[in-house]
């Protein structure tokens, strides 16, 4: 079992930055890959970024590449999403997810992730 709790969301102006955190507990954190997804109102949930167990590999959605950075600290059981140059279209509920089956390569489909946090709201004003 894995429990995930996100934090760090909020309201920010376009062009600003936010850092989301996702604290994990339960199963050994370094044994599974992690991902971030987001869901905007009236839209499908979409992949944002993923990171491997050792942080040696990352993967990003084209819409955030060059602006967002995913990282993890296995000593702190935490994965981060640094979001820079935010745009109004980044407004969404952001959720972290754990891939304990450790698919290779890093997965962009939500079905590959078996544990989810409750989400944190990010609102980017124009």
C-alpha positions as a printed NumPy array, in Angstrom:
array([[  0.   ,   0.   ,   0.   ],
       [  1.084,   3.546,  -0.757],
       [ -0.4  ,   6.759,   0.601],
       [  0.219,  10.007,  -1.28 ],
       [ -0.444,  13.559,  -0.116],
       [  0.087,  16.576,  -2.367],
       [  0.723,  20.141,  -1.267],
       [  1.9  ,  23.42 ,  -2.717],
       [ -0.977,  24.379,  -4.955],
       [ -2.458,  27.848,  -5.023],
       [ -3.174,  30.947,  -7.042],
       [ -0.391,  32.467,  -9.124],
       [ -0.171,  35.028, -11.906],
       [  0.777,  34.019, -15.419],
       [  4.538,  33.841, -15.752],
       [  4.967,  32.89 , -12.122],
       [  6.175,  29.705, -10.485],
       [  4.935,  27.118,  -8.022],
       [  6.462,  23.98 ,  -6.575],
       [  4.212,  21.065,  -5.813],
       [  5.2  ,  18.355,  -3.363],
       [  3.889,  14.848,  -2.948],
       [  4.748,  13.02 ,   0.264],
       [  4.584,   9.245,   0.141],
       [  4.261,   6.673,   2.898],
       [  3.846,   2.949,   3.107],
       [  5.891,   0.939,   0.647],
       [  9.586,   1.797,   0.183],
       [  9.551,   5.009,  -1.857],
       [ 12.61 ,   4.196,  -3.956],
       [ 10.963,   0.988,  -5.212],
       [  8.454,   2.655,  -7.537],
       [  8.219,   5.264, -10.245],
       [  6.158,   8.414,  -9.779],
       [  4.085,  10.592, -12.032],
       [  2.15 ,  13.847, -12.032],
       [ -1.167,  14.249, -13.804],
       [ -3.601,  17.114, -14.024],
       [ -7.263,  17.6  , -14.764],
       [ -8.81 ,  20.882, -15.773],
       [-12.559,  21.563, -15.522],
       [-14.522,  19.738, -18.235],
       [-11.347,  18.117, -19.571],
       [ -9.829,  14.665, -19.458],
       [ -7.057,  13.931, -17.004],
       [ -3.702,  14.333, -18.717],
       [ -0.148,  13.24 , -18.086],
       [  2.295,  15.922, -16.981],
       [  5.579,  14.249, -15.971],
       [  7.081,  11.047, -14.629],
       [ 10.304,  10.051, -12.912],
       [ 12.002,   6.711, -12.423],
       [ 12.837,   5.116,  -9.088],
       [ 16.382,   6.483,  -8.957],
       [ 15.509,   9.748, -10.717],
       [ 17.754,   8.725, -13.578],
       [ 14.969,   9.018, -16.139],
       [ 12.254,  11.578, -16.593],
       [  9.487,  12.097, -19.121],
       [  7.34 ,  15.148, -19.84 ],
       [  4.237,  16.08 , -21.746],
       [  5.053,  18.321, -24.693],
       [  2.866,  21.052, -23.212],
       [  5.124,  21.439, -20.16 ],
       [  8.538,  20.492, -21.539],
       [ 11.073,  23.205, -20.801],
       [  8.843,  24.809, -18.139],
       [  8.231,  22.063, -15.56 ],
       [ 10.788,  19.935, -13.75 ],
       [ 10.02 ,  16.726, -11.903],
       [ 12.394,  15.555,  -9.202],
       [ 12.387,  13.269,  -6.194],
       [ 14.173,  12.955,  -2.885],
       [ 14.117,   9.316,  -1.851],
       [ 15.496,  10.164,   1.587],
       [ 12.454,  12.376,   2.193],
       [  9.938,  10.117,   0.415],
       [  8.864,  13.083,  -1.676],
       [  8.437,  13.875,  -5.342],
       [  8.32 ,  17.466,  -6.58 ],
       [  6.987,  19.318,  -9.571],
       [  8.637,  22.678, -10.145],
       [  6.373,  24.691, -12.44 ],
       [  7.827,  27.79 , -14.101],
       [  6.486,  30.234, -16.665],
       [  2.973,  29.222, -15.739],
       [  0.151,  29.883, -18.179],
       [ -3.609,  30.138, -17.6  ],
       [ -4.004,  26.84 , -19.441],
       [ -1.976,  25.156, -16.684],
       [ -4.927,  25.706, -14.339],
       [ -6.009,  22.294, -13.064],
       [ -6.082,  19.92 , -10.142],
       [ -2.666,  18.278, -10.007],
       [ -2.327,  14.749,  -8.649],
       [  0.681,  12.59 ,  -8.014],
       [  0.566,   8.874,  -8.666],
       [  2.715,   5.829,  -7.96 ],
       [  3.589,   3.112, -10.476],
       [  4.485,   0.243,  -8.156],
       [  4.568,  -2.263, -11.027],
       [  7.439,  -0.184, -12.44 ],
       [  6.629,  -0.201, -16.129],
       [  9.468,   0.505, -18.516],
       [  9.563,   2.97 , -20.17 ],
       [  7.971,   5.574, -17.915],
       [  4.245,   5.57 , -18.497],
       [  1.999,   8.423, -19.637],
       [ -1.276,   6.523, -19.251],
       [ -3.098,   6.881, -15.922],
       [ -4.044,   3.211, -15.942],
       [ -0.386,   2.312, -15.36 ],
       [ -0.423,   4.022, -11.96 ],
       [ -2.01 ,   2.194,  -9.061],
       [ -1.974,   4.705,  -6.21 ],
       [ -3.132,   8.316,  -6.32 ],
       [ -3.131,  11.353,  -4.122],
       [ -6.193,  13.522,  -3.573],
       [ -4.885,  16.372,  -5.71 ],
       [ -3.991,  20.   ,  -5.19 ],
       [ -5.547,  22.93 ,  -7.055],
       [ -3.417,  25.224,  -9.187],
       [ -4.986,  28.381, -10.594],
       [ -3.047,  30.602, -12.959],
       [ -4.556,  34.016, -13.525],
       [ -3.98 ,  36.019, -16.677]])
